[in-house]
Amino acid sequence: MPRAMQYTKGSIIYFEGDRDERIFIMQQGTVLLSSKDIESGQDTAEQVKSGEFFGVKSALGHFPREETAIALVPTVAIAMTVQEFELMFSNNKALIMKMLRVFSNQLRQIHRKTESILNNITEDQQSGMIAVAKSFYDDEKYRSACDVYLKFLKRYPNTTRKEEVAKLYADAKLRKDKLAAHNRAPVTEEFEDSGNASLKLFQLPAFERFAKTYEPDEVIISEFEPGDSFYLIQSGRVQLVKCVNGSSKNLDILKPGEFFGEMAILDNSPRSATCMASGKVKCLEFNKENFELLITGNPQMALHLLKLFCKRIYDQKRRFRILVVKDLQARLADVFLMLDEMNPVNNEVEKQRKFNVTMSDIAHWAGLSVEAIKDELYKMVSQRKIELFETYVIVNNINDMKRTYETRVSTR
């Protein structure tokens, strides 16, 4: 049952780094949320006033607190468990939409900071879509390149670049057809069984009219195109890809039960990544008009989406923390620490770690080229800190990586 907690002036409600899964709503007083800016390292502060929530993201995402909460004046806050918050959340349509939009905006801001630090700034959406298609073309993914060019021509039928893109499409299609001719053997690939209990609601016949199927490598949404729909994966897997300085970078694989495309719906912004079918995929497609009705009419779906935002915000901040590390060896050490966080081990006494990543993957997480990190990685090999293989890396002692990071960052 929610409890009214009283705090005297100057009381610490929780510290940054605490694992505390309570969610608070201010009843009386003022709370200061204090943290350090990831990029500048400067102290930042945000005040929470009566009627506002705090502690939501870390509680729903099950990760450590990102800020310290201090009572500036005598304060009363209602503390509740995640389950109690979910009950309140599910019955409040206005709260649902407000929190989804707030979290979507926070995620978008982190995306923009990441783009800026990678110097991955595109002048306009049309140039962006052409760059995305070219990155697929350069990787010999002609089917995906064709899809993006067709989306471009559909989205911008009156563009001055119509003739240019039509020629690029024709070239990509020619290469796609030639490639298909060399692979005439029929491919019979079944949809991957979801096995996800949370999808039962969306298996009802009423939702079948929203269903769409996609072939392997088919582009469902393209980075930079306007966002007017979002998707729930029913079966199969969806690959998230981002065009970084002209090259395609794999971001994540989404599984049945997960959403994608929802950010553009909430904040009327262009797509922030390309989503393409990895194998055969079946999705439910919902448009902007029925988004709010669908979310507010299905509390469990709204909660799932809110938790997804919490996880994505945390993951993006973690990635951003790596990119702002100036020292190259410390940055690479932090990549391995992040991979360790993403792949927790059962036996924490064991210090050796095996990560199924390539040198190219490590370069991607570090925001650098393979050439820029190669010498540093070989130095780690010579120091017996890591063992490099074609498809995986062994870190001999993860604590060495932690010491390397902390020592080299603290001395700069």
mmCIF file of C-alpha atoms in Angstrom:
data_model
loop_
_atom_site.group_PDB
_atom_site.id
_atom_site.type_symbol
_atom_site.label_atom_id
_atom_site.label_comp_id
_atom_site.label_asym_id
_atom_site.label_seq_id
_atom_site.Cartn_x
_atom_site.Cartn_y
_atom_site.Cartn_z
ATOM 1 C CA MET A 1 0.000 0.000 0.000
ATOM 2 C CA PRO A 2 1.406 3.486 -0.872
ATOM 3 C CA ARG A 3 2.952 5.208 2.156
ATOM 4 C CA ALA A 4 3.309 8.900 2.959
ATOM 5 C CA MET A 5 7.006 9.515 3.747
ATOM 6 C CA GLN A 6 8.058 12.642 5.669
ATOM 7 C CA TYR A 7 11.490 14.177 5.096
ATOM 8 C CA THR A 8 13.138 17.054 6.947
ATOM 9 C CA LYS A 9 15.018 19.787 5.094
ATOM 10 C CA GLY A 10 18.274 18.394 3.687
ATOM 11 C CA SER A 11 17.234 14.731 3.976
ATOM 12 C CA ILE A 12 18.513 12.348 1.303
ATOM 13 C CA ILE A 13 15.644 10.321 -0.106
ATOM 14 C CA TYR A 14 18.023 8.165 -2.159
ATOM 15 C CA PHE A 15 21.580 8.384 -3.494
ATOM 16 C CA GLU A 16 22.816 8.069 -7.059
ATOM 17 C CA GLY A 17 23.777 4.444 -7.612
ATOM 18 C CA ASP A 18 21.267 3.052 -5.096
ATOM 19 C CA ARG A 19 19.137 0.107 -6.144
ATOM 20 C CA ASP A 20 15.757 1.224 -4.894
ATOM 21 C CA GLU A 21 12.607 0.211 -6.755
ATOM 22 C CA ARG A 22 10.248 2.639 -5.090
ATOM 23 C CA ILE A 23 8.463 5.294 -7.146
ATOM 24 C CA PHE A 24 7.588 8.623 -5.524
ATOM 25 C CA ILE A 25 4.957 11.263 -6.110
ATOM 26 C CA MET A 26 5.358 14.636 -4.419
ATOM 27 C CA GLN A 27 2.538 15.568 -2.080
ATOM 28 C CA GLN A 28 4.042 18.582 -0.343
ATOM 29 C CA GLY A 29 7.397 20.376 -0.451
ATOM 30 C CA THR A 30 10.227 20.387 -3.007
ATOM 31 C CA VAL A 31 12.819 17.770 -3.972
ATOM 32 C CA LEU A 32 16.064 18.435 -5.838
ATOM 33 C CA LEU A 33 17.336 15.752 -8.226
ATOM 34 C CA SER A 34 21.114 16.158 -8.431
ATOM 35 C CA SER A 35 23.390 14.438 -10.967
ATOM 36 C CA LYS A 36 26.385 15.074 -13.224
ATOM 37 C CA ASP A 37 26.043 15.869 -16.911
ATOM 38 C CA ILE A 38 27.506 12.963 -18.890
ATOM 39 C CA GLU A 39 29.235 15.159 -21.468
ATOM 40 C CA SER A 40 30.543 18.075 -19.398
ATOM 41 C CA GLY A 41 30.866 16.439 -15.991
ATOM 42 C CA GLN A 42 29.215 19.503 -14.456
ATOM 43 C CA ASP A 43 26.648 19.246 -11.666
ATOM 44 C CA THR A 44 23.051 19.480 -12.862
ATOM 45 C CA ALA A 45 19.875 19.859 -10.827
ATOM 46 C CA GLU A 46 16.147 19.573 -11.420
ATOM 47 C CA GLN A 47 13.397 20.453 -8.979
ATOM 48 C CA VAL A 48 10.381 18.214 -8.438
ATOM 49 C CA LYS A 49 7.232 19.952 -7.264
ATOM 50 C CA SER A 50 3.884 18.889 -5.845
ATOM 51 C CA GLY A 51 2.010 16.350 -7.958
ATOM 52 C CA GLU A 52 5.074 15.253 -9.941
ATOM 53 C CA PHE A 53 6.656 11.791 -10.015
ATOM 54 C CA PHE A 54 10.328 10.947 -9.505
ATOM 55 C CA GLY A 55 12.353 7.748 -9.430
ATOM 56 C CA VAL A 56 10.224 6.237 -12.205
ATOM 57 C CA LYS A 57 12.829 5.262 -14.831
ATOM 58 C CA SER A 58 15.232 3.402 -12.555
ATOM 59 C CA ALA A 59 12.394 1.613 -10.744
ATOM 60 C CA LEU A 60 10.641 0.441 -13.913
ATOM 61 C CA GLY A 61 13.912 -0.360 -15.675
ATOM 62 C CA HIS A 62 15.432 -2.135 -12.636
ATOM 63 C CA PHE A 63 18.726 -0.248 -12.826
ATOM 64 C CA PRO A 64 20.612 1.938 -10.300
ATOM 65 C CA ARG A 65 19.400 5.444 -9.504
ATOM 66 C CA GLU A 66 20.837 8.007 -11.898
ATOM 67 C CA GLU A 67 20.526 10.943 -9.487
ATOM 68 C CA THR A 68 20.502 11.848 -5.800
ATOM 69 C CA ALA A 69 17.142 13.049 -4.430
ATOM 70 C CA ILE A 70 17.329 15.678 -1.680
ATOM 71 C CA ALA A 71 14.470 17.359 0.205
ATOM 72 C CA LEU A 72 15.008 21.137 -0.094
ATOM 73 C CA VAL A 73 12.288 21.931 2.462
ATOM 74 C CA PRO A 74 10.182 19.791 4.807
ATOM 75 C CA THR A 75 8.630 17.382 2.318
ATOM 76 C CA VAL A 76 5.961 14.711 2.131
ATOM 77 C CA ALA A 77 6.205 12.192 -0.732
ATOM 78 C CA ILE A 78 4.064 9.154 -1.439
ATOM 79 C CA ALA A 79 6.252 6.069 -1.924
ATOM 80 C CA MET A 80 4.834 3.152 -3.867
ATOM 81 C CA THR A 81 5.988 -0.119 -5.326
ATOM 82 C CA VAL A 82 6.181 -0.716 -9.064
ATOM 83 C CA GLN A 83 3.004 -2.792 -8.836
ATOM 84 C CA GLU A 84 1.149 0.021 -7.023
ATOM 85 C CA PHE A 85 2.366 2.521 -9.625
ATOM 86 C CA GLU A 86 1.192 0.251 -12.437
ATOM 87 C CA LEU A 87 -2.279 0.100 -10.940
ATOM 88 C CA MET A 88 -2.469 3.908 -10.722
ATOM 89 C CA PHE A 89 -0.921 4.327 -14.177
ATOM 90 C CA SER A 90 -3.320 1.950 -15.912
ATOM 91 C CA ASN A 91 -6.377 3.927 -14.828
ATOM 92 C CA ASN A 92 -5.131 7.379 -15.808
ATOM 93 C CA LYS A 93 -5.237 8.133 -19.551
ATOM 94 C CA ALA A 94 -3.746 11.627 -19.199
ATOM 95 C CA LEU A 95 -0.842 10.300 -17.122
ATOM 96 C CA ILE A 96 -0.171 7.525 -19.624
ATOM 97 C CA MET A 97 0.203 9.910 -22.574
ATOM 98 C CA LYS A 98 2.133 12.526 -20.591
ATOM 99 C CA MET A 99 4.754 10.060 -19.365
ATOM 100 C CA LEU A 100 5.129 8.395 -22.764
ATOM 101 C CA ARG A 101 5.746 11.785 -24.393
ATOM 102 C CA VAL A 102 8.187 12.889 -21.661
ATOM 103 C CA PHE A 103 10.236 9.702 -21.975
ATOM 104 C CA SER A 104 10.122 9.802 -25.767
ATOM 105 C CA ASN A 105 11.475 13.362 -25.684
ATOM 106 C CA GLN A 106 14.262 12.360 -23.282
ATOM 107 C CA LEU A 107 15.284 9.503 -25.563
ATOM 108 C CA ARG A 108 15.240 11.791 -28.590
ATOM 109 C CA GLN A 109 17.528 14.289 -26.809
ATOM 110 C CA ILE A 110 20.081 11.554 -26.068
ATOM 111 C CA HIS A 111 19.916 10.456 -29.718
ATOM 112 C CA ARG A 112 20.698 14.005 -30.820
ATOM 113 C CA LYS A 113 23.664 14.277 -28.444
ATOM 114 C CA THR A 114 25.006 10.957 -29.706
ATOM 115 C CA GLU A 115 24.631 12.082 -33.324
ATOM 116 C CA SER A 116 26.444 15.302 -32.525
ATOM 117 C CA ILE A 117 29.416 13.662 -30.828
ATOM 118 C CA LEU A 118 29.754 11.223 -33.752
ATOM 119 C CA ASN A 119 29.605 14.179 -36.160
ATOM 120 C CA ASN A 120 26.748 12.340 -37.870
ATOM 121 C CA ILE A 121 24.694 15.375 -38.846
ATOM 122 C CA THR A 122 22.566 15.219 -41.997
ATOM 123 C CA GLU A 123 21.348 18.416 -43.644
ATOM 124 C CA ASP A 124 17.800 17.238 -44.381
ATOM 125 C CA GLN A 125 15.544 14.176 -44.399
ATOM 126 C CA GLN A 126 15.796 13.620 -48.155
ATOM 127 C CA SER A 127 19.605 13.573 -48.095
ATOM 128 C CA GLY A 128 19.412 11.289 -45.076
ATOM 129 C CA MET A 129 17.231 8.699 -46.814
ATOM 130 C CA ILE A 130 19.493 8.709 -49.879
ATOM 131 C CA ALA A 131 22.517 8.150 -47.602
ATOM 132 C CA VAL A 132 20.725 5.233 -45.908
ATOM 133 C CA ALA A 133 19.951 3.598 -49.276
ATOM 134 C CA LYS A 134 23.557 4.087 -50.434
ATOM 135 C CA SER A 135 24.903 2.465 -47.250
ATOM 136 C CA PHE A 136 22.821 -0.648 -48.034
ATOM 137 C CA TYR A 137 23.941 -0.533 -51.674
ATOM 138 C CA ASP A 138 27.609 -0.366 -50.619
ATOM 139 C CA ASP A 139 27.033 -3.416 -48.380
ATOM 140 C CA GLU A 140 25.500 -5.245 -51.383
ATOM 141 C CA LYS A 141 22.110 -5.357 -49.654
ATOM 142 C CA TYR A 142 20.352 -4.366 -52.859
ATOM 143 C CA ARG A 143 16.888 -5.444 -51.704
ATOM 144 C CA SER A 144 17.108 -3.059 -48.739
ATOM 145 C CA ALA A 145 18.508 -0.254 -50.914
ATOM 146 C CA CYS A 146 15.595 -0.656 -53.355
ATOM 147 C CA ASP A 147 13.085 -0.499 -50.503
ATOM 148 C CA VAL A 148 14.505 2.781 -49.207
ATOM 149 C CA TYR A 149 14.629 4.347 -52.685
ATOM 150 C CA LEU A 150 10.973 3.360 -53.254
ATOM 151 C CA LYS A 151 9.975 4.811 -49.896
ATOM 152 C CA PHE A 152 11.756 8.022 -50.862
ATOM 153 C CA LEU A 153 9.876 8.285 -54.180
ATOM 154 C CA LYS A 154 6.573 7.607 -52.426
ATOM 155 C CA ARG A 155 7.233 10.137 -49.665
ATOM 156 C CA TYR A 156 8.569 12.866 -51.946
ATOM 157 C CA PRO A 157 6.822 12.521 -55.340
ATOM 158 C CA ASN A 158 7.482 16.159 -56.279
ATOM 159 C CA THR A 159 11.108 16.420 -55.163
ATOM 160 C CA THR A 160 13.706 17.929 -57.475
ATOM 161 C CA ARG A 161 15.794 14.794 -56.808
ATOM 162 C CA LYS A 162 13.153 12.444 -58.227
ATOM 163 C CA GLU A 163 15.061 11.655 -61.418
ATOM 164 C CA GLU A 164 18.328 11.123 -59.531
ATOM 165 C CA VAL A 165 16.713 8.675 -57.088
ATOM 166 C CA ALA A 166 14.833 6.853 -59.855
ATOM 167 C CA LYS A 167 18.166 6.123 -61.583
ATOM 168 C CA LEU A 168 19.713 4.948 -58.303
ATOM 169 C CA TYR A 169 16.716 2.674 -57.741
ATOM 170 C CA ALA A 170 16.971 1.216 -61.258
ATOM 171 C CA ASP A 171 20.656 0.406 -60.719
ATOM 172 C CA ALA A 172 19.991 -1.195 -57.321
ATOM 173 C CA LYS A 173 17.082 -3.219 -58.729
ATOM 174 C CA LEU A 174 19.222 -4.483 -61.595
ATOM 175 C CA ARG A 175 21.842 -5.699 -59.147
ATOM 176 C CA LYS A 176 19.173 -7.198 -56.874
ATOM 177 C CA ASP A 177 17.681 -9.162 -59.782
ATOM 178 C CA LYS A 178 21.117 -10.403 -60.888
ATOM 179 C CA LEU A 179 21.882 -11.542 -57.367
ATOM 180 C CA ALA A 180 18.522 -13.322 -57.149
ATOM 181 C CA ALA A 181 19.236 -15.103 -60.442
ATOM 182 C CA HIS A 182 22.380 -16.626 -58.913
ATOM 183 C CA ASN A 183 20.378 -17.872 -55.932
ATOM 184 C CA ARG A 184 17.503 -19.664 -57.609
ATOM 185 C CA ALA A 185 17.079 -22.319 -54.924
ATOM 186 C CA PRO A 186 13.762 -21.671 -53.186
ATOM 187 C CA VAL A 187 14.032 -20.491 -49.601
ATOM 188 C CA THR A 188 11.290 -21.804 -47.361
ATOM 189 C CA GLU A 189 11.598 -19.965 -44.101
ATOM 190 C CA GLU A 190 8.911 -20.187 -41.472
ATOM 191 C CA PHE A 191 7.969 -17.430 -39.092
ATOM 192 C CA GLU A 192 9.777 -17.719 -35.790
ATOM 193 C CA ASP A 193 7.356 -18.814 -33.076
ATOM 194 C CA SER A 194 6.935 -15.992 -30.596
ATOM 195 C CA GLY A 195 6.118 -18.046 -27.498
ATOM 196 C CA ASN A 196 5.354 -14.747 -25.769
ATOM 197 C CA ALA A 197 2.429 -14.814 -23.345
ATOM 198 C CA SER A 198 2.104 -11.016 -23.460
ATOM 199 C CA LEU A 199 1.112 -11.286 -27.128
ATOM 200 C CA LYS A 200 -2.045 -13.294 -26.452
ATOM 201 C CA LEU A 201 -4.178 -10.133 -26.438
ATOM 202 C CA PHE A 202 -2.979 -9.257 -29.940
ATOM 203 C CA GLN A 203 -3.681 -12.710 -31.366
ATOM 204 C CA LEU A 204 -7.408 -11.969 -31.308
ATOM 205 C CA PRO A 205 -9.157 -11.883 -34.733
ATOM 206 C CA ALA A 206 -9.950 -8.177 -34.244
ATOM 207 C CA PHE A 207 -6.241 -7.365 -34.621
ATOM 208 C CA GLU A 208 -5.690 -9.399 -37.772
ATOM 209 C CA ARG A 209 -6.638 -6.436 -39.977
ATOM 210 C CA PHE A 210 -3.523 -4.651 -38.692
ATOM 211 C CA ALA A 211 -1.201 -7.553 -39.618
ATOM 212 C CA LYS A 212 1.528 -7.213 -42.227
ATOM 213 C CA THR A 213 4.233 -9.643 -43.302
ATOM 214 C CA TYR A 214 7.759 -8.902 -44.483
ATOM 215 C CA GLU A 215 10.407 -10.884 -46.336
ATOM 216 C CA PRO A 216 14.079 -11.199 -45.248
ATOM 217 C CA ASP A 217 15.976 -7.878 -45.588
ATOM 218 C CA GLU A 218 12.780 -5.981 -46.408
ATOM 219 C CA VAL A 219 12.863 -2.467 -44.953
ATOM 220 C CA ILE A 220 9.833 -1.826 -42.755
ATOM 221 C CA ILE A 221 10.705 1.768 -41.877
ATOM 222 C CA SER A 222 13.650 3.839 -43.061
ATOM 223 C CA GLU A 223 15.737 6.189 -40.995
ATOM 224 C CA PHE A 224 14.858 9.849 -41.737
ATOM 225 C CA GLU A 225 11.434 9.170 -43.257
ATOM 226 C CA PRO A 226 8.418 10.818 -41.597
ATOM 227 C CA GLY A 227 6.845 8.735 -38.837
ATOM 228 C CA ASP A 228 3.139 7.956 -39.191
ATOM 229 C CA SER A 229 2.878 4.393 -37.863
ATOM 230 C CA PHE A 230 4.327 2.087 -35.236
ATOM 231 C CA TYR A 231 4.651 -1.676 -34.998
ATOM 232 C CA LEU A 232 4.335 -4.625 -32.642
ATOM 233 C CA ILE A 233 6.284 -7.747 -33.627
ATOM 234 C CA GLN A 234 4.121 -10.873 -33.598
ATOM 235 C CA SER A 235 6.669 -13.310 -35.016
ATOM 236 C CA GLY A 236 10.186 -13.168 -36.389
ATOM 237 C CA ARG A 237 12.938 -10.680 -35.577
ATOM 238 C CA VAL A 238 13.585 -7.102 -36.642
ATOM 239 C CA GLN A 239 17.086 -5.656 -37.076
ATOM 240 C CA LEU A 240 17.666 -2.025 -36.078
ATOM 241 C CA VAL A 241 20.249 -0.314 -38.283
ATOM 242 C CA LYS A 242 21.669 3.207 -38.196
ATOM 243 C CA CYS A 243 23.535 5.048 -40.927
ATOM 244 C CA VAL A 244 26.633 6.537 -39.282
ATOM 245 C CA ASN A 245 28.773 8.718 -41.536
ATOM 246 C CA GLY A 246 27.701 6.765 -44.613
ATOM 247 C CA SER A 247 28.033 3.258 -43.127
ATOM 248 C CA SER A 248 25.326 0.929 -41.809
ATOM 249 C CA LYS A 249 25.748 0.003 -38.141
ATOM 250 C CA ASN A 250 23.675 -2.698 -36.450
ATOM 251 C CA LEU A 251 22.110 -1.392 -33.238
ATOM 252 C CA ASP A 252 19.893 -4.148 -31.913
ATOM 253 C CA ILE A 253 17.670 -7.132 -32.690
ATOM 254 C CA LEU A 254 14.033 -6.855 -31.612
ATOM 255 C CA LYS A 255 12.020 -9.969 -30.784
ATOM 256 C CA PRO A 256 8.309 -10.864 -30.713
ATOM 257 C CA GLY A 257 6.361 -8.718 -28.262
ATOM 258 C CA GLU A 258 8.564 -5.654 -28.765
ATOM 259 C CA PHE A 259 7.541 -2.336 -30.318
ATOM 260 C CA PHE A 260 9.356 -0.114 -32.769
ATOM 261 C CA GLY A 261 8.547 3.157 -34.517
ATOM 262 C CA GLU A 262 6.710 4.582 -31.504
ATOM 263 C CA MET A 263 9.038 7.572 -30.935
ATOM 264 C CA ALA A 264 8.100 9.295 -34.181
ATOM 265 C CA ILE A 265 4.420 8.852 -33.326
ATOM 266 C CA LEU A 266 4.819 10.562 -29.967
ATOM 267 C CA ASP A 267 6.974 13.548 -30.911
ATOM 268 C CA ASN A 268 6.252 14.057 -34.647
ATOM 269 C CA SER A 269 9.902 13.599 -35.585
ATOM 270 C CA PRO A 270 11.647 11.678 -38.384
ATOM 271 C CA ARG A 271 12.602 8.040 -37.874
ATOM 272 C CA SER A 272 15.831 7.676 -35.878
ATOM 273 C CA ALA A 273 16.808 4.248 -37.269
ATOM 274 C CA THR A 274 16.020 1.811 -40.053
ATOM 275 C CA CYS A 275 14.065 -1.314 -39.095
ATOM 276 C CA MET A 276 14.378 -4.287 -41.445
ATOM 277 C CA ALA A 277 13.171 -7.882 -41.350
ATOM 278 C CA SER A 278 15.754 -10.421 -40.207
ATOM 279 C CA GLY A 279 14.136 -13.475 -41.736
ATOM 280 C CA LYS A 280 10.379 -13.581 -42.225
ATOM 281 C CA VAL A 281 8.489 -11.205 -39.952
ATOM 282 C CA LYS A 282 4.861 -10.591 -39.052
ATOM 283 C CA CYS A 283 3.943 -7.293 -37.392
ATOM 284 C CA LEU A 284 0.861 -5.413 -36.350
ATOM 285 C CA GLU A 285 0.942 -1.915 -37.870
ATOM 286 C CA PHE A 286 -0.916 0.878 -36.095
ATOM 287 C CA ASN A 287 -1.222 4.419 -37.429
ATOM 288 C CA LYS A 288 -0.939 7.721 -35.610
ATOM 289 C CA GLU A 289 -4.704 8.189 -35.451
ATOM 290 C CA ASN A 290 -5.396 5.040 -33.444
ATOM 291 C CA PHE A 291 -2.210 5.123 -31.350
ATOM 292 C CA GLU A 292 -3.640 6.999 -28.370
ATOM 293 C CA LEU A 293 -6.865 4.982 -28.403
ATOM 294 C CA LEU A 294 -4.923 1.725 -28.551
ATOM 295 C CA ILE A 295 -2.454 2.667 -25.797
ATOM 296 C CA THR A 296 -5.015 4.070 -23.372
ATOM 297 C CA GLY A 297 -7.425 1.222 -24.046
ATOM 298 C CA ASN A 298 -4.758 -1.416 -23.304
ATOM 299 C CA PRO A 299 -2.980 -0.532 -20.026
ATOM 300 C CA GLN A 300 -0.613 -3.516 -20.221
ATOM 301 C CA MET A 301 0.546 -2.407 -23.651
ATOM 302 C CA ALA A 302 1.120 1.133 -22.354
ATOM 303 C CA LEU A 303 3.119 -0.166 -19.388
ATOM 304 C CA HIS A 304 5.179 -2.378 -21.651
ATOM 305 C CA LEU A 305 5.953 0.618 -23.850
ATOM 306 C CA LEU A 306 6.849 2.778 -20.836
ATOM 307 C CA LYS A 307 9.266 0.135 -19.551
ATOM 308 C CA LEU A 308 10.749 -0.146 -23.022
ATOM 309 C CA PHE A 309 11.459 3.601 -23.024
ATOM 310 C CA CYS A 310 13.120 3.300 -19.610
ATOM 311 C CA LYS A 311 15.438 0.571 -20.892
ATOM 312 C CA ARG A 312 16.261 2.418 -24.110
ATOM 313 C CA ILE A 313 17.021 5.657 -22.253
ATOM 314 C CA TYR A 314 19.357 3.816 -19.887
ATOM 315 C CA ASP A 315 21.083 1.945 -22.748
ATOM 316 C CA GLN A 316 21.547 5.124 -24.784
ATOM 317 C CA LYS A 317 22.999 6.994 -21.810
ATOM 318 C CA ARG A 318 25.380 4.102 -21.202
ATOM 319 C CA ARG A 319 26.530 4.243 -24.813
ATOM 320 C CA PHE A 320 26.877 8.014 -24.635
ATOM 321 C CA ARG A 321 29.100 7.732 -21.538
ATOM 322 C CA ILE A 322 31.542 5.678 -23.603
ATOM 323 C CA LEU A 323 31.634 8.197 -26.433
ATOM 324 C CA VAL A 324 32.619 11.129 -24.178
ATOM 325 C CA VAL A 325 35.697 9.321 -22.756
ATOM 326 C CA LYS A 326 38.720 11.020 -24.353
ATOM 327 C CA ASP A 327 41.405 8.495 -23.418
ATOM 328 C CA LEU A 328 41.345 5.705 -26.028
ATOM 329 C CA GLN A 329 42.404 2.860 -23.732
ATOM 330 C CA ALA A 330 39.855 3.922 -21.118
ATOM 331 C CA ARG A 331 37.151 4.122 -23.793
ATOM 332 C CA LEU A 332 37.863 0.596 -25.008
ATOM 333 C CA ALA A 333 37.947 -0.678 -21.421
ATOM 334 C CA ASP A 334 34.539 0.907 -20.894
ATOM 335 C CA VAL A 335 33.203 -0.869 -23.995
ATOM 336 C CA PHE A 336 34.143 -4.190 -22.375
ATOM 337 C CA LEU A 337 32.569 -3.085 -19.083
ATOM 338 C CA MET A 338 29.350 -2.230 -20.930
ATOM 339 C CA LEU A 339 29.361 -5.622 -22.666
ATOM 340 C CA ASP A 340 29.807 -7.245 -19.260
ATOM 341 C CA GLU A 341 26.790 -5.338 -17.939
ATOM 342 C CA MET A 342 24.757 -6.450 -20.953
ATOM 343 C CA ASN A 343 25.750 -10.106 -20.453
ATOM 344 C CA PRO A 344 25.734 -10.842 -16.709
ATOM 345 C CA VAL A 345 27.432 -14.075 -15.621
ATOM 346 C CA ASN A 346 26.069 -16.640 -13.180
ATOM 347 C CA ASN A 347 29.373 -17.032 -11.342
ATOM 348 C CA GLU A 348 30.637 -13.581 -10.347
ATOM 349 C CA VAL A 349 33.825 -15.077 -8.882
ATOM 350 C CA GLU A 350 34.928 -15.949 -12.404
ATOM 351 C CA LYS A 351 36.756 -12.910 -13.818
ATOM 352 C CA GLN A 352 37.317 -14.094 -17.396
ATOM 353 C CA ARG A 353 34.699 -13.037 -19.935
ATOM 354 C CA LYS A 354 33.956 -14.121 -23.490
ATOM 355 C CA PHE A 355 32.115 -11.631 -25.685
ATOM 356 C CA ASN A 356 30.784 -12.651 -29.105
ATOM 357 C CA VAL A 357 31.887 -9.451 -30.835
ATOM 358 C CA THR A 358 34.263 -8.630 -33.667
ATOM 359 C CA MET A 359 36.815 -5.856 -33.874
ATOM 360 C CA SER A 360 34.310 -3.991 -36.037
ATOM 361 C CA ASP A 361 31.678 -4.307 -33.293
ATOM 362 C CA ILE A 362 34.087 -2.906 -30.700
ATOM 363 C CA ALA A 363 34.900 0.009 -33.011
ATOM 364 C CA HIS A 364 31.172 0.678 -33.431
ATOM 365 C CA TRP A 365 30.535 0.820 -29.681
ATOM 366 C CA ALA A 366 33.569 3.066 -29.261
ATOM 367 C CA GLY A 367 32.323 5.394 -32.012
ATOM 368 C CA LEU A 368 35.579 5.043 -33.954
ATOM 369 C CA SER A 369 36.941 3.293 -37.036
ATOM 370 C CA VAL A 370 38.648 -0.099 -36.867
ATOM 371 C CA GLU A 371 41.892 1.596 -37.921
ATOM 372 C CA ALA A 372 41.636 3.996 -34.981
ATOM 373 C CA ILE A 373 41.363 1.237 -32.357
ATOM 374 C CA LYS A 374 43.442 -1.554 -33.899
ATOM 375 C CA ASP A 375 46.797 -0.596 -32.351
ATOM 376 C CA GLU A 376 45.250 -0.110 -28.924
ATOM 377 C CA LEU A 377 43.560 -3.522 -29.041
ATOM 378 C CA TYR A 378 46.810 -5.206 -30.096
ATOM 379 C CA LYS A 379 48.500 -3.440 -27.188
ATOM 380 C CA MET A 380 45.917 -5.024 -24.865
ATOM 381 C CA VAL A 381 46.716 -8.389 -26.465
ATOM 382 C CA SER A 382 50.453 -7.940 -25.848
ATOM 383 C CA GLN A 383 49.684 -7.024 -22.223
ATOM 384 C CA ARG A 384 47.619 -10.235 -21.970
ATOM 385 C CA LYS A 385 44.523 -8.299 -21.029
ATOM 386 C CA ILE A 386 42.525 -9.701 -23.951
ATOM 387 C CA GLU A 387 42.631 -12.419 -26.609
ATOM 388 C CA LEU A 388 41.342 -11.412 -30.041
ATOM 389 C CA PHE A 389 39.621 -13.880 -32.360
ATOM 390 C CA GLU A 390 37.695 -13.393 -35.599
ATOM 391 C CA THR A 391 34.218 -13.687 -34.069
ATOM 392 C CA TYR A 392 34.812 -13.209 -30.346
ATOM 393 C CA VAL A 393 37.025 -11.590 -27.711
ATOM 394 C CA ILE A 394 38.183 -12.995 -24.373
ATOM 395 C CA VAL A 395 38.826 -10.524 -21.559
ATOM 396 C CA ASN A 396 41.137 -12.339 -19.156
ATOM 397 C CA ASN A 397 40.173 -10.298 -16.086
ATOM 398 C CA ILE A 398 37.207 -7.943 -16.183
ATOM 399 C CA ASN A 399 38.475 -6.238 -13.026
ATOM 400 C CA ASP A 400 41.592 -5.152 -14.966
ATOM 401 C CA MET A 401 39.283 -3.332 -17.373
ATOM 402 C CA LYS A 402 37.566 -1.597 -14.471
ATOM 403 C CA ARG A 403 40.922 -0.521 -13.008
ATOM 404 C CA THR A 404 42.125 0.688 -16.410
ATOM 405 C CA TYR A 405 39.002 2.765 -16.894
ATOM 406 C CA GLU A 406 38.930 4.271 -13.402
ATOM 407 C CA THR A 407 42.672 5.041 -13.308
ATOM 408 C CA ARG A 408 42.952 6.618 -16.752
ATOM 409 C CA VAL A 409 39.724 8.628 -16.436
ATOM 410 C CA SER A 410 40.501 9.933 -12.928
ATOM 411 C CA THR A 411 43.946 11.189 -13.956
ATOM 412 C CA ARG A 412 42.545 13.366 -16.763
#
